[in-house]
Structure formats: C-alpha cells, structure tokens
GROMACS .gro file of C-alpha atoms in nm:
model
  493
    1UNK     CA    1  -4.197  -0.149  -0.612
    2UNK     CA    2  -3.945  -0.028  -0.909
    3UNK     CA    3  -3.860  -0.232  -1.143
    4UNK     CA    4  -3.530  -0.301  -1.274
    5UNK     CA    5  -3.530  -0.151  -1.664
    6UNK     CA    6  -3.283  -0.459  -1.700
    7UNK     CA    7  -3.502  -0.723  -1.570
    8UNK     CA    8  -3.873  -0.604  -1.639
    9UNK     CA    9  -3.874  -0.791  -2.009
   10UNK     CA   10  -3.717  -1.134  -1.990
   11UNK     CA   11  -3.806  -1.222  -1.595
   12UNK     CA   12  -4.111  -1.214  -1.413
   13UNK     CA   13  -4.195  -1.245  -1.057
   14UNK     CA   14  -4.114  -1.050  -0.762
   15UNK     CA   15  -3.838  -1.137  -0.588
   16UNK     CA   16  -3.784  -1.204  -0.217
   17UNK     CA   17  -3.572  -0.994   0.050
   18UNK     CA   18  -3.398  -1.290   0.080
   19UNK     CA   19  -3.317  -1.293  -0.319
   20UNK     CA   20  -3.279  -0.931  -0.330
   21UNK     CA   21  -3.025  -0.907  -0.029
   22UNK     CA   22  -2.771  -1.180  -0.215
   23UNK     CA   23  -2.809  -1.086  -0.532
   24UNK     CA   24  -2.761  -0.671  -0.440
   25UNK     CA   25  -2.423  -0.556  -0.476
   26UNK     CA   26  -2.538  -0.197  -0.365
   27UNK     CA   27  -2.350  -0.165  -0.066
   28UNK     CA   28  -2.021  -0.235  -0.241
   29UNK     CA   29  -2.133  -0.005  -0.519
   30UNK     CA   30  -2.163   0.296  -0.355
   31UNK     CA   31  -1.794   0.281  -0.385
   32UNK     CA   32  -1.812   0.308  -0.798
   33UNK     CA   33  -2.115   0.466  -0.808
   34UNK     CA   34  -1.953   0.828  -0.868
   35UNK     CA   35  -1.730   0.609  -1.166
   36UNK     CA   36  -2.019   0.529  -1.290
   37UNK     CA   37  -2.149   0.803  -1.391
   38UNK     CA   38  -1.823   0.934  -1.543
   39UNK     CA   39  -1.843   0.576  -1.743
   40UNK     CA   40  -2.159   0.670  -1.886
   41UNK     CA   41  -2.044   1.008  -1.986
   42UNK     CA   42  -1.753   0.911  -2.152
   43UNK     CA   43  -1.966   0.634  -2.287
   44UNK     CA   44  -2.197   0.878  -2.448
   45UNK     CA   45  -1.932   1.104  -2.513
   46UNK     CA   46  -1.836   0.865  -2.760
   47UNK     CA   47  -2.164   0.743  -2.881
   48UNK     CA   48  -2.228   1.094  -3.014
   49UNK     CA   49  -1.877   1.119  -3.133
   50UNK     CA   50  -1.901   0.812  -3.363
   51UNK     CA   51  -2.296   0.923  -3.493
   52UNK     CA   52  -2.406   0.640  -3.292
   53UNK     CA   53  -2.649   0.810  -3.067
   54UNK     CA   54  -2.884   1.157  -3.220
   55UNK     CA   55  -2.681   1.476  -3.039
   56UNK     CA   56  -3.068   1.555  -2.957
   57UNK     CA   57  -3.067   1.246  -2.752
   58UNK     CA   58  -2.712   1.277  -2.589
   59UNK     CA   59  -2.780   1.594  -2.519
   60UNK     CA   60  -3.092   1.495  -2.276
   61UNK     CA   61  -2.899   1.243  -2.159
   62UNK     CA   62  -2.589   1.448  -2.083
   63UNK     CA   63  -2.801   1.692  -1.884
   64UNK     CA   64  -2.914   1.428  -1.644
   65UNK     CA   65  -2.540   1.264  -1.608
   66UNK     CA   66  -2.397   1.627  -1.557
   67UNK     CA   67  -2.658   1.642  -1.269
   68UNK     CA   68  -2.595   1.362  -1.109
   69UNK     CA   69  -2.188   1.416  -1.143
   70UNK     CA   70  -2.228   1.754  -0.943
   71UNK     CA   71  -2.530   1.679  -0.738
   72UNK     CA   72  -2.423   1.264  -0.628
   73UNK     CA   73  -2.610   1.022  -0.752
   74UNK     CA   74  -2.969   0.995  -0.585
   75UNK     CA   75  -3.027   0.774  -0.252
   76UNK     CA   76  -3.317   0.616  -0.527
   77UNK     CA   77  -3.054   0.477  -0.748
   78UNK     CA   78  -2.924   0.253  -0.465
   79UNK     CA   79  -3.252   0.087  -0.399
   80UNK     CA   80  -3.192  -0.303  -0.324
   81UNK     CA   81  -3.467  -0.396  -0.596
   82UNK     CA   82  -3.214  -0.292  -0.831
   83UNK     CA   83  -2.933  -0.567  -0.897
   84UNK     CA   84  -2.623  -0.335  -0.854
   85UNK     CA   85  -2.558   0.087  -0.907
   86UNK     CA   86  -2.568   0.073  -1.305
   87UNK     CA   87  -2.881  -0.083  -1.352
   88UNK     CA   88  -3.053   0.181  -1.094
   89UNK     CA   89  -2.873   0.467  -1.212
   90UNK     CA   90  -3.021   0.399  -1.595
   91UNK     CA   91  -3.366   0.346  -1.478
   92UNK     CA   92  -3.381   0.678  -1.307
   93UNK     CA   93  -3.224   0.814  -1.618
   94UNK     CA   94  -3.488   0.638  -1.861
   95UNK     CA   95  -3.773   0.769  -1.588
   96UNK     CA   96  -3.612   1.099  -1.610
   97UNK     CA   97  -3.546   1.116  -1.988
   98UNK     CA   98  -3.815   0.871  -2.145
   99UNK     CA   99  -3.754   0.530  -2.301
  100UNK     CA  100  -3.622   0.655  -2.652
  101UNK     CA  101  -3.365   0.884  -2.465
  102UNK     CA  102  -3.249   0.654  -2.168
  103UNK     CA  103  -3.292   0.365  -2.382
  104UNK     CA  104  -2.993   0.421  -2.604
  105UNK     CA  105  -2.701   0.520  -2.363
  106UNK     CA  106  -2.643   0.139  -2.323
  107UNK     CA  107  -2.569   0.069  -2.667
  108UNK     CA  108  -2.277  -0.141  -2.707
  109UNK     CA  109  -2.233  -0.153  -2.343
  110UNK     CA  110  -2.279  -0.439  -2.082
  111UNK     CA  111  -2.283  -0.390  -1.740
  112UNK     CA  112  -1.978  -0.663  -1.752
  113UNK     CA  113  -1.704  -0.410  -1.918
  114UNK     CA  114  -1.895  -0.104  -1.730
  115UNK     CA  115  -1.837  -0.253  -1.384
  116UNK     CA  116  -1.458  -0.366  -1.457
  117UNK     CA  117  -1.375  -0.029  -1.568
  118UNK     CA  118  -1.564   0.109  -1.249
  119UNK     CA  119  -1.367  -0.110  -1.058
  120UNK     CA  120  -1.012  -0.009  -1.203
  121UNK     CA  121  -1.095   0.377  -1.185
  122UNK     CA  122  -1.169   0.323  -0.802
  123UNK     CA  123  -0.916   0.119  -0.764
  124UNK     CA  124  -0.702   0.370  -0.911
  125UNK     CA  125  -0.750   0.650  -0.728
  126UNK     CA  126  -0.738   0.463  -0.398
  127UNK     CA  127  -0.364   0.344  -0.506
  128UNK     CA  128  -0.273   0.692  -0.586
  129UNK     CA  129  -0.361   0.768  -0.226
  130UNK     CA  130  -0.161   0.489  -0.064
  131UNK     CA  131   0.148   0.580  -0.263
  132UNK     CA  132   0.098   0.948  -0.199
  133UNK     CA  133   0.051   0.843   0.199
  134UNK     CA  134   0.353   0.587   0.152
  135UNK     CA  135   0.617   0.877  -0.006
  136UNK     CA  136   0.477   1.073   0.337
  137UNK     CA  137   0.559   0.823   0.527
  138UNK     CA  138   0.919   0.783   0.408
  139UNK     CA  139   0.977   1.166   0.426
  140UNK     CA  140   0.889   1.125   0.780
  141UNK     CA  141   1.167   0.827   0.822
  142UNK     CA  142   1.424   0.980   0.661
  143UNK     CA  143   1.339   1.315   0.851
  144UNK     CA  144   1.402   1.155   1.225
  145UNK     CA  145   1.637   0.946   1.088
  146UNK     CA  146   1.846   1.288   0.977
  147UNK     CA  147   1.853   1.381   1.353
  148UNK     CA  148   1.977   1.012   1.458
  149UNK     CA  149   2.265   0.993   1.294
  150UNK     CA  150   2.468   0.952   1.560
  151UNK     CA  151   2.225   0.822   1.811
  152UNK     CA  152   2.370   0.446   1.889
  153UNK     CA  153   2.151   0.152   2.005
  154UNK     CA  154   2.143  -0.252   2.001
  155UNK     CA  155   2.083  -0.418   1.639
  156UNK     CA  156   1.882  -0.748   1.717
  157UNK     CA  157   1.862  -1.060   1.568
  158UNK     CA  158   1.661  -1.342   1.756
  159UNK     CA  159   1.542  -1.050   1.957
  160UNK     CA  160   1.843  -1.071   2.098
  161UNK     CA  161   2.173  -0.825   2.143
  162UNK     CA  162   2.361  -0.850   1.819
  163UNK     CA  163   2.593  -0.562   1.694
  164UNK     CA  164   2.569  -0.208   1.748
  165UNK     CA  165   2.397   0.011   1.543
  166UNK     CA  166   2.264   0.362   1.510
  167UNK     CA  167   1.861   0.481   1.517
  168UNK     CA  168   1.926   0.648   1.188
  169UNK     CA  169   2.068   0.302   1.036
  170UNK     CA  170   1.774   0.116   1.200
  171UNK     CA  171   1.486   0.378   1.045
  172UNK     CA  172   1.642   0.365   0.691
  173UNK     CA  173   1.617  -0.017   0.692
  174UNK     CA  174   1.222   0.073   0.698
  175UNK     CA  175   1.239   0.354   0.466
  176UNK     CA  176   1.407   0.097   0.230
  177UNK     CA  177   1.101  -0.160   0.269
  178UNK     CA  178   0.842   0.123   0.220
  179UNK     CA  179   1.020   0.241  -0.092
  180UNK     CA  180   0.988  -0.094  -0.237
  181UNK     CA  181   0.636  -0.124  -0.138
  182UNK     CA  182   0.574   0.244  -0.348
  183UNK     CA  183   0.741   0.039  -0.637
  184UNK     CA  184   0.543  -0.239  -0.597
  185UNK     CA  185   0.249  -0.048  -0.560
  186UNK     CA  186   0.308   0.227  -0.866
  187UNK     CA  187   0.397  -0.144  -1.081
  188UNK     CA  188   0.040  -0.244  -1.002
  189UNK     CA  189  -0.140   0.065  -1.111
  190UNK     CA  190   0.068   0.038  -1.447
  191UNK     CA  191  -0.176  -0.286  -1.475
  192UNK     CA  192  -0.481  -0.126  -1.303
  193UNK     CA  193  -0.489   0.167  -1.527
  194UNK     CA  194  -0.625  -0.019  -1.831
  195UNK     CA  195  -0.968   0.030  -1.976
  196UNK     CA  196  -1.205  -0.255  -2.027
  197UNK     CA  197  -1.489  -0.017  -2.170
  198UNK     CA  198  -1.613  -0.162  -2.503
  199UNK     CA  199  -1.570  -0.506  -2.449
  200UNK     CA  200  -1.939  -0.507  -2.374
  201UNK     CA  201  -2.053  -0.911  -2.212
  202UNK     CA  202  -1.784  -1.074  -2.353
  203UNK     CA  203  -1.720  -1.127  -2.715
  204UNK     CA  204  -1.730  -0.710  -2.768
  205UNK     CA  205  -1.958  -0.561  -3.018
  206UNK     CA  206  -2.055  -0.493  -3.372
  207UNK     CA  207  -2.105  -0.093  -3.328
  208UNK     CA  208  -1.828   0.121  -3.412
  209UNK     CA  209  -1.724   0.229  -3.093
  210UNK     CA  210  -1.388   0.421  -3.038
  211UNK     CA  211  -1.211   0.218  -2.697
  212UNK     CA  212  -0.934   0.437  -2.734
  213UNK     CA  213  -1.084   0.744  -2.709
  214UNK     CA  214  -1.304   0.642  -2.408
  215UNK     CA  215  -0.983   0.540  -2.254
  216UNK     CA  216  -0.843   0.848  -2.282
  217UNK     CA  217  -1.118   1.047  -2.185
  218UNK     CA  218  -1.137   0.846  -1.851
  219UNK     CA  219  -0.784   0.876  -1.801
  220UNK     CA  220  -0.642   0.513  -1.868
  221UNK     CA  221  -0.325   0.457  -1.993
  222UNK     CA  222  -0.451   0.217  -2.281
  223UNK     CA  223  -0.709  -0.078  -2.323
  224UNK     CA  224  -0.745  -0.442  -2.230
  225UNK     CA  225  -0.694  -0.566  -2.601
  226UNK     CA  226  -0.923  -0.928  -2.573
  227UNK     CA  227  -1.264  -0.876  -2.474
  228UNK     CA  228  -1.282  -1.189  -2.236
  229UNK     CA  229  -1.029  -1.126  -2.065
  230UNK     CA  230  -1.096  -0.754  -1.998
  231UNK     CA  231  -1.428  -0.880  -1.861
  232UNK     CA  232  -1.368  -1.209  -1.625
  233UNK     CA  233  -1.049  -1.099  -1.468
  234UNK     CA  234  -0.964  -0.955  -1.136
  235UNK     CA  235  -0.598  -1.026  -1.080
  236UNK     CA  236  -0.564  -0.667  -1.074
  237UNK     CA  237  -0.780  -0.674  -0.759
  238UNK     CA  238  -0.595  -0.938  -0.639
  239UNK     CA  239  -0.253  -0.783  -0.704
  240UNK     CA  240  -0.345  -0.435  -0.506
  241UNK     CA  241  -0.475  -0.665  -0.218
  242UNK     CA  242  -0.116  -0.864  -0.207
  243UNK     CA  243   0.060  -0.509  -0.226
  244UNK     CA  244  -0.147  -0.412   0.038
  245UNK     CA  245  -0.112  -0.674   0.285
  246UNK     CA  246   0.271  -0.677   0.228
  247UNK     CA  247   0.259  -0.307   0.293
  248UNK     CA  248   0.044  -0.368   0.621
  249UNK     CA  249   0.247  -0.648   0.721
  250UNK     CA  250   0.562  -0.383   0.736
  251UNK     CA  251   0.370  -0.132   0.930
  252UNK     CA  252   0.293  -0.434   1.162
  253UNK     CA  253   0.645  -0.501   1.181
  254UNK     CA  254   0.756  -0.130   1.255
  255UNK     CA  255   0.456  -0.101   1.525
  256UNK     CA  256   0.560  -0.395   1.720
  257UNK     CA  257   0.924  -0.278   1.803
  258UNK     CA  258   0.726   0.075   1.910
  259UNK     CA  259   0.515  -0.141   2.146
  260UNK     CA  260   0.844  -0.292   2.276
  261UNK     CA  261   1.052  -0.004   2.268
  262UNK     CA  262   0.750   0.221   2.408
  263UNK     CA  263   0.747  -0.069   2.735
  264UNK     CA  264   0.904  -0.031   3.095
  265UNK     CA  265   1.149  -0.302   3.035
  266UNK     CA  266   1.323  -0.117   2.756
  267UNK     CA  267   1.230   0.274   2.758
  268UNK     CA  268   1.381   0.352   2.446
  269UNK     CA  269   1.100   0.553   2.273
  270UNK     CA  270   0.798   0.762   2.402
  271UNK     CA  271   0.484   0.772   2.206
  272UNK     CA  272   0.229   1.085   2.156
  273UNK     CA  273  -0.063   1.090   2.402
  274UNK     CA  274  -0.314   1.108   2.105
  275UNK     CA  275  -0.146   0.773   1.986
  276UNK     CA  276  -0.213   0.590   2.322
  277UNK     CA  277  -0.502   0.484   2.555
  278UNK     CA  278  -0.506   0.426   2.912
  279UNK     CA  279  -0.703   0.173   3.144
  280UNK     CA  280  -1.065   0.196   3.254
  281UNK     CA  281  -0.907   0.046   3.604
  282UNK     CA  282  -0.552   0.102   3.599
  283UNK     CA  283  -0.477   0.470   3.579
  284UNK     CA  284  -0.114   0.450   3.567
  285UNK     CA  285  -0.149   0.269   3.234
  286UNK     CA  286  -0.039   0.413   2.858
  287UNK     CA  287  -0.124   0.178   2.624
  288UNK     CA  288  -0.024   0.171   2.263
  289UNK     CA  289  -0.325   0.126   2.129
  290UNK     CA  290  -0.272   0.254   1.772
  291UNK     CA  291   0.033   0.103   1.679
  292UNK     CA  292  -0.138  -0.240   1.847
  293UNK     CA  293  -0.458  -0.244   1.615
  294UNK     CA  294  -0.188  -0.110   1.309
  295UNK     CA  295  -0.034  -0.435   1.371
  296UNK     CA  296  -0.348  -0.644   1.351
  297UNK     CA  297  -0.458  -0.479   1.065
  298UNK     CA  298  -0.249  -0.722   0.831
  299UNK     CA  299  -0.421  -0.964   0.886
  300UNK     CA  300  -0.763  -0.809   0.820
  301UNK     CA  301  -0.560  -0.733   0.436
  302UNK     CA  302  -0.453  -1.062   0.400
  303UNK     CA  303  -0.799  -1.194   0.480
  304UNK     CA  304  -0.944  -0.996   0.190
  305UNK     CA  305  -0.671  -1.128  -0.011
  306UNK     CA  306  -0.739  -1.464   0.039
  307UNK     CA  307  -1.092  -1.412   0.019
  308UNK     CA  308  -1.070  -1.252  -0.348
  309UNK     CA  309  -0.845  -1.486  -0.495
  310UNK     CA  310  -1.028  -1.796  -0.376
  311UNK     CA  311  -1.376  -1.637  -0.519
  312UNK     CA  312  -1.171  -1.645  -0.877
  313UNK     CA  313  -0.987  -1.968  -0.887
  314UNK     CA  314  -1.251  -2.191  -0.990
  315UNK     CA  315  -1.444  -1.979  -1.233
  316UNK     CA  316  -1.456  -2.082  -1.622
  317UNK     CA  317  -1.402  -1.805  -1.868
  318UNK     CA  318  -1.556  -1.545  -1.946
  319UNK     CA  319  -1.796  -1.334  -1.650
  320UNK     CA  320  -1.922  -1.541  -1.371
  321UNK     CA  321  -2.170  -1.305  -1.089
  322UNK     CA  322  -1.935  -1.464  -0.842
  323UNK     CA  323  -1.720  -1.193  -0.910
  324UNK     CA  324  -1.999  -0.963  -0.755
  325UNK     CA  325  -1.872  -1.110  -0.449
  326UNK     CA  326  -1.522  -1.019  -0.477
  327UNK     CA  327  -1.589  -0.645  -0.456
  328UNK     CA  328  -1.682  -0.617  -0.068
  329UNK     CA  329  -1.322  -0.807   0.010
  330UNK     CA  330  -1.136  -0.534  -0.248
  331UNK     CA  331  -1.243  -0.268  -0.057
  332UNK     CA  332  -1.285  -0.348   0.262
  333UNK     CA  333  -0.885  -0.452   0.218
  334UNK     CA  334  -0.766  -0.138   0.050
  335UNK     CA  335  -0.984   0.138   0.127
  336UNK     CA  336  -0.818   0.234   0.486
  337UNK     CA  337  -0.451   0.143   0.398
  338UNK     CA  338  -0.400   0.532   0.325
  339UNK     CA  339  -0.546   0.583   0.695
  340UNK     CA  340  -0.326   0.338   0.824
  341UNK     CA  341   0.016   0.435   0.685
  342UNK     CA  342  -0.078   0.797   0.762
  343UNK     CA  343  -0.105   0.793   1.098
  344UNK     CA  344   0.210   0.538   1.151
  345UNK     CA  345   0.377   0.878   0.955
  346UNK     CA  346   0.232   1.083   1.253
  347UNK     CA  347   0.310   0.851   1.521
  348UNK     CA  348   0.680   0.840   1.432
  349UNK     CA  349   0.712   1.204   1.380
  350UNK     CA  350   0.599   1.267   1.728
  351UNK     CA  351   0.767   0.967   1.855
  352UNK     CA  352   1.051   1.094   2.118
  353UNK     CA  353   1.343   0.877   2.137
  354UNK     CA  354   1.551   0.802   2.465
  355UNK     CA  355   1.930   0.861   2.360
  356UNK     CA  356   2.052   0.773   2.669
  357UNK     CA  357   1.862   0.427   2.702
  358UNK     CA  358   1.976   0.343   2.358
  359UNK     CA  359   2.338   0.417   2.438
  360UNK     CA  360   2.323   0.205   2.752
  361UNK     CA  361   2.209  -0.072   2.567
  362UNK     CA  362   2.425  -0.061   2.266
  363UNK     CA  363   2.721  -0.226   2.426
  364UNK     CA  364   2.550  -0.478   2.616
  365UNK     CA  365   2.476  -0.864   2.566
  366UNK     CA  366   2.882  -0.859   2.370
  367UNK     CA  367   2.752  -0.658   2.096
  368UNK     CA  368   3.106  -0.590   2.012
  369UNK     CA  369   3.270  -0.927   2.046
  370UNK     CA  370   3.237  -0.957   1.626
  371UNK     CA  371   3.459  -0.628   1.597
  372UNK     CA  372   3.720  -0.789   1.844
  373UNK     CA  373   3.711  -1.090   1.659
  374UNK     CA  374   3.762  -0.909   1.314
  375UNK     CA  375   4.008  -0.700   1.462
  376UNK     CA  376   4.225  -1.045   1.575
  377UNK     CA  377   4.189  -1.127   1.179
  378UNK     CA  378   4.281  -0.768   1.039
  379UNK     CA  379   4.561  -0.705   1.232
  380UNK     CA  380   4.712  -1.009   1.365
  381UNK     CA  381   4.647  -1.278   1.057
  382UNK     CA  382   4.418  -1.455   1.251
  383UNK     CA  383   4.178  -1.673   1.074
  384UNK     CA  384   3.839  -1.549   1.117
  385UNK     CA  385   3.693  -1.939   1.240
  386UNK     CA  386   3.945  -1.901   1.483
  387UNK     CA  387   3.929  -1.586   1.606
  388UNK     CA  388   3.546  -1.654   1.638
  389UNK     CA  389   3.636  -1.959   1.850
  390UNK     CA  390   3.889  -1.755   2.051
  391UNK     CA  391   3.632  -1.464   2.127
  392UNK     CA  392   3.328  -1.727   2.194
  393UNK     CA  393   3.514  -1.933   2.445
  394UNK     CA  394   3.603  -1.614   2.627
  395UNK     CA  395   3.271  -1.480   2.626
  396UNK     CA  396   3.162  -1.857   2.769
  397UNK     CA  397   3.417  -1.829   3.052
  398UNK     CA  398   3.297  -1.492   3.147
  399UNK     CA  399   3.565  -1.249   3.081
  400UNK     CA  400   3.683  -1.044   2.754
  401UNK     CA  401   4.022  -0.980   2.941
  402UNK     CA  402   4.353  -1.055   2.782
  403UNK     CA  403   4.416  -1.319   3.072
  404UNK     CA  404   4.099  -1.523   2.915
  405UNK     CA  405   4.113  -1.451   2.576
  406UNK     CA  406   4.517  -1.598   2.620
  407UNK     CA  407   4.374  -1.898   2.739
  408UNK     CA  408   4.116  -1.930   2.424
  409UNK     CA  409   4.356  -1.851   2.190
  410UNK     CA  410   4.622  -2.097   2.341
  411UNK     CA  411   4.373  -2.375   2.312
  412UNK     CA  412   4.204  -2.287   1.921
  413UNK     CA  413   4.513  -2.139   1.808
  414UNK     CA  414   4.806  -2.296   1.978
  415UNK     CA  415   4.987  -1.988   2.081
  416UNK     CA  416   4.838  -1.642   2.296
  417UNK     CA  417   4.733  -1.349   2.176
  418UNK     CA  418   4.960  -1.164   2.427
  419UNK     CA  419   5.251  -1.341   2.208
  420UNK     CA  420   5.136  -1.195   1.861
  421UNK     CA  421   5.153  -0.842   2.037
  422UNK     CA  422   4.771  -0.815   2.136
  423UNK     CA  423   4.732  -0.587   2.469
  424UNK     CA  424   4.439  -0.509   2.657
  425UNK     CA  425   4.445  -0.150   2.503
  426UNK     CA  426   4.389  -0.298   2.186
  427UNK     CA  427   4.098  -0.543   2.267
  428UNK     CA  428   3.931  -0.219   2.473
  429UNK     CA  429   3.944  -0.044   2.147
  430UNK     CA  430   3.798  -0.321   1.985
  431UNK     CA  431   3.540  -0.379   2.253
  432UNK     CA  432   3.383   0.051   2.233
  433UNK     CA  433   3.055   0.089   2.043
  434UNK     CA  434   3.239   0.384   1.848
  435UNK     CA  435   3.499   0.134   1.693
  436UNK     CA  436   3.204  -0.119   1.610
  437UNK     CA  437   3.026   0.155   1.413
  438UNK     CA  438   3.340   0.348   1.273
  439UNK     CA  439   3.500   0.054   1.076
  440UNK     CA  440   3.136  -0.028   0.928
  441UNK     CA  441   3.164   0.230   0.672
  442UNK     CA  442   3.059   0.010   0.347
  443UNK     CA  443   2.761   0.122   0.155
  444UNK     CA  444   2.461   0.025   0.392
  445UNK     CA  445   2.662   0.064   0.701
  446UNK     CA  446   2.551   0.221   1.000
  447UNK     CA  447   2.840   0.428   0.998
  448UNK     CA  448   2.758   0.803   1.049
  449UNK     CA  449   2.961   0.892   0.698
  450UNK     CA  450   2.757   0.592   0.526
  451UNK     CA  451   2.413   0.655   0.709
  452UNK     CA  452   2.450   1.028   0.548
  453UNK     CA  453   2.556   0.908   0.194
  454UNK     CA  454   2.223   0.662   0.201
  455UNK     CA  455   2.027   0.939   0.339
  456UNK     CA  456   2.073   1.143   0.066
  457UNK     CA  457   2.029   0.853  -0.198
  458UNK     CA  458   1.715   0.792  -0.037
  459UNK     CA  459   1.630   1.186  -0.053
  460UNK     CA  460   1.684   1.140  -0.428
  461UNK     CA  461   1.474   0.875  -0.461
  462UNK     CA  462   1.169   0.976  -0.295
  463UNK     CA  463   1.212   1.294  -0.444
  464UNK     CA  464   1.125   1.073  -0.798
  465UNK     CA  465   0.902   0.924  -0.656
  466UNK     CA  466   0.673   1.187  -0.550
  467UNK     CA  467   0.731   1.348  -0.881
  468UNK     CA  468   0.606   1.009  -1.062
  469UNK     CA  469   0.308   0.991  -0.856
  470UNK     CA  470   0.205   1.354  -0.877
  471UNK     CA  471   0.237   1.337  -1.273
  472UNK     CA  472   0.019   1.029  -1.289
  473UNK     CA  473  -0.247   1.207  -1.086
  474UNK     CA  474  -0.213   1.503  -1.308
  475UNK     CA  475  -0.274   1.327  -1.615
  476UNK     CA  476  -0.573   1.168  -1.522
  477UNK     CA  477  -0.756   1.510  -1.361
  478UNK     CA  478  -0.645   1.628  -1.689
  479UNK     CA  479  -0.824   1.345  -1.889
  480UNK     CA  480  -1.109   1.377  -1.664
  481UNK     CA  481  -1.150   1.750  -1.720
  482UNK     CA  482  -1.143   1.718  -2.082
  483UNK     CA  483  -1.429   1.416  -2.064
  484UNK     CA  484  -1.618   1.692  -1.849
  485UNK     CA  485  -1.518   1.964  -2.097
  486UNK     CA  486  -1.694   1.728  -2.414
  487UNK     CA  487  -1.962   1.674  -2.177
  488UNK     CA  488  -2.084   2.013  -2.086
  489UNK     CA  489  -2.059   2.091  -2.473
  490UNK     CA  490  -2.298   1.792  -2.582
  491UNK     CA  491  -2.519   1.894  -2.290
  492UNK     CA  492  -2.522   2.270  -2.427
  493UNK     CA  493  -2.603   2.169  -2.822
   0.00000   0.00000   0.00000
C-alpha cells in the first residue's frame, strides 16, 4: 500500500478500511482536483519569485504540475489510502521528482489554507455558471412576456380568482424575483472570491510569501486578512447554499404553477413533450415530470444548507476536521443548480400558452368587482369602505346589476346609486376586463403601457448584469492565463 507522504513520519500503523473511508475526502475532492493543481502552480511560481525555492527544483516540479494540468490529475492520486487529494498529488509529485524537489512544494503552506483556496475557486466557477444561467432564464421570461402583453388572464390570491392581469405581467413578476436571485449570487461571489492562500495552518508563516501575488494569479479579488478566519470559516459555503435554496424555491413556485396550469382542469399551458413523461399503464397520460422534479429540488438544496450550517455551528476556532464533512453537502447542493435553471428556461421557451382559456377565466369569480368599487369612489365620491360594502353585498346577493347594487347602497350609504347618476352601462363598463386592466397603468401595473415600460427597464438591467458577469469571468480567465504563462516560463528555465 502506498503511504501518505504527510503521515509516514509522525504516525505508525496501518489503518483499517473503515478508518480510511471515514477520513478520506476523495469522493468530494473530485470537484477540486483541477483547482488544487492551479493552486500548487501559483504557490510554486510565488515561491520561485520570492527566491524561497531554487529555480532548478521549481523547474522539475512545474513540469509535472503542467502535465497534470494538461492531462488531468492521475487516478492514483485519488487512492483512498491518502486522506485527501492534496496529499495524493503531493505524494505522486514527490515520487516523480524525488524528495529533494517534491518536499519543497509545501513550504509556507498547510492543507488547511490549500483546501480553503480550492473550495473557493471551485465554488466561484459554479456561481458564475449559475449567474449566466439565471440571465438566460430571465431573457427567456422577457421574450415570452413580450409576446403576451395583451394576453389577459386571472391573477390569483389564495389560489382564488382575484383581479385580471396579463400573462406578461405575471411572467415579469418572476423575472423580478430571478433578478434578485442574480443580485444575491453576484453579491455572494464578492465574498467567495477571496484568497486564503498563505494563511498556512492557522497562524500564517515565517516565510516571506507574497499573498497578494498568488491571489492575483488565481483570479481572486483580494486576500482574507486574518489567517485563522481564512482557514476556519465556511460562511461562503453557507451563503451560496442559502442563495441557491432561495433560487430553487422560486423555481419551485413557477413549476407549481406550470403543473397546475397544464392540468385538464385549467388548460392554460401545454408543455413541450420533451419535458413530460407518460404512464406505464395509462396510455393517455402526459405528466409534467420535469416540472415536478424541479419543484422538489428546493428541498434537497435546503437539506444541504441545513447540514452545512449545522456542521459549523459548534466549532471552536480555528480549523477542525468536521469541516471536511461539509464539502459533500456543498457540492451536492450547488452542483446541479445551473442545470435546473436551464431546464426551466427551456421549458418556458417551448411552452404554448392558451390565450383563449386564459381570457375565458380572466373575468370569472368577480375579478373585476374591485374596479367597480373603485369607480364608485372615483366618479361618485363614495367612501371606499362603503363602496366595498355595497359591491360585496351585491355579490353575496348574487347579482351586480343596478337594482341589486341600489338595494345594497341604500343599506350602507343611505341612498341608491341611481340617484347619484350610476347607470347599468357604467356598471358594465367598470366590470369589463379591459377597463380593469387599462386603468392600472401605474409603474408595475398590468396595463399594456406599464408592462411595455417594465419590459424596457428589465432588458436594460439584464444587459447590465450579463456584461457584469461576463467581465468577471474574463478577468478570472485572464489571471489564470497569466499564471500558466509564468508556470511555462519556469518549466523552460
């Protein structure tokens, strides 16, 4: 059995398989292996630049690191006899380059700051993927909304018909929710993209490291200043899990509506067949299975968040091995979110909305009675609560004709509506879906002109966000390109 290069001097005895399986983080470390190689390269470039490691040793090590970067981390590095991928890579490098060279890579560094750096790099990449996906989803929602500015439908409260809106207005509500999810994720990225490298185990190091240099090489915005905080804190993981829990919760809400709307009861939407399944026994079935699974995903991410934050809650400063057990929850929680967002975008983009059914339901259930009450207030100077009582009593009595409203008005207002000049034509106009929509033209309202204005504003915000995440991605890529340039220079010395 290959001995872990970290373990062989201080500890003796062979571990059982149970001990190895408990302590090994190899399954989760598959997510950070490529990042670990980049961290090794940046650390070695810095050690060479600071004249801590002689160029001869640096050249030997860098050739092997570049080979790993270009060809992938060899499978042997994932042997469970190593506690983690960091020890696996170091052991293999030492075996290939000899102890005199391989033993110098870890100068001024602990696995504690190394793993914290790798976790942040991988999490950073996943957040950027998620940000790009959320922008794609928002773009789809805006595109679909643009085609349904005048598609009337009922708005709901308590899942009961409430007031008329349009499909565009409804979809813009979700676009606004997802725009805030974008903001939360991008804001979290600011706290994720900080370098712990150079903090060592917890108390920094006496070597003259250049922490800012390695941070820039790896695409970080800044360093984490306190070395204990740098190695022991995982609030960046907790935060992204919390953000993704909210994002998946919002996806779940929209999927719930798609599931209801696609039912035979409602028939507001027909989902593309590729997002549906059929029954193994009932040949007529078309089940919205993708929407159902996406609806469930919020629970899985929430579970990962609760697990992660519970692991951290009782840990004394600084590093504790418990933190290793947080990583699988992090990857399980955040790794498939990009896929989920893109699936929802595809489902929305290919959905066919039934304008006729939506229009048929738009005025049902008394959805326009609010506008009737508002008309009595605006045009006939009746107090709103009184108008509310008048219309509510008429609804209870089963009719909104002038005679029924007159009777209710005499009870609550002491005079009939007819005596105030209210006509049946006025009542019917107020009760029309078109009137109810057209008067609600305030910013954020469902009137077509308000929706068009909202669409324009949303497009501007989306364009800004797309450019923002693109620039961040380009900056990180440029930093890593410079790292590879410096690494190749050392390898050719």
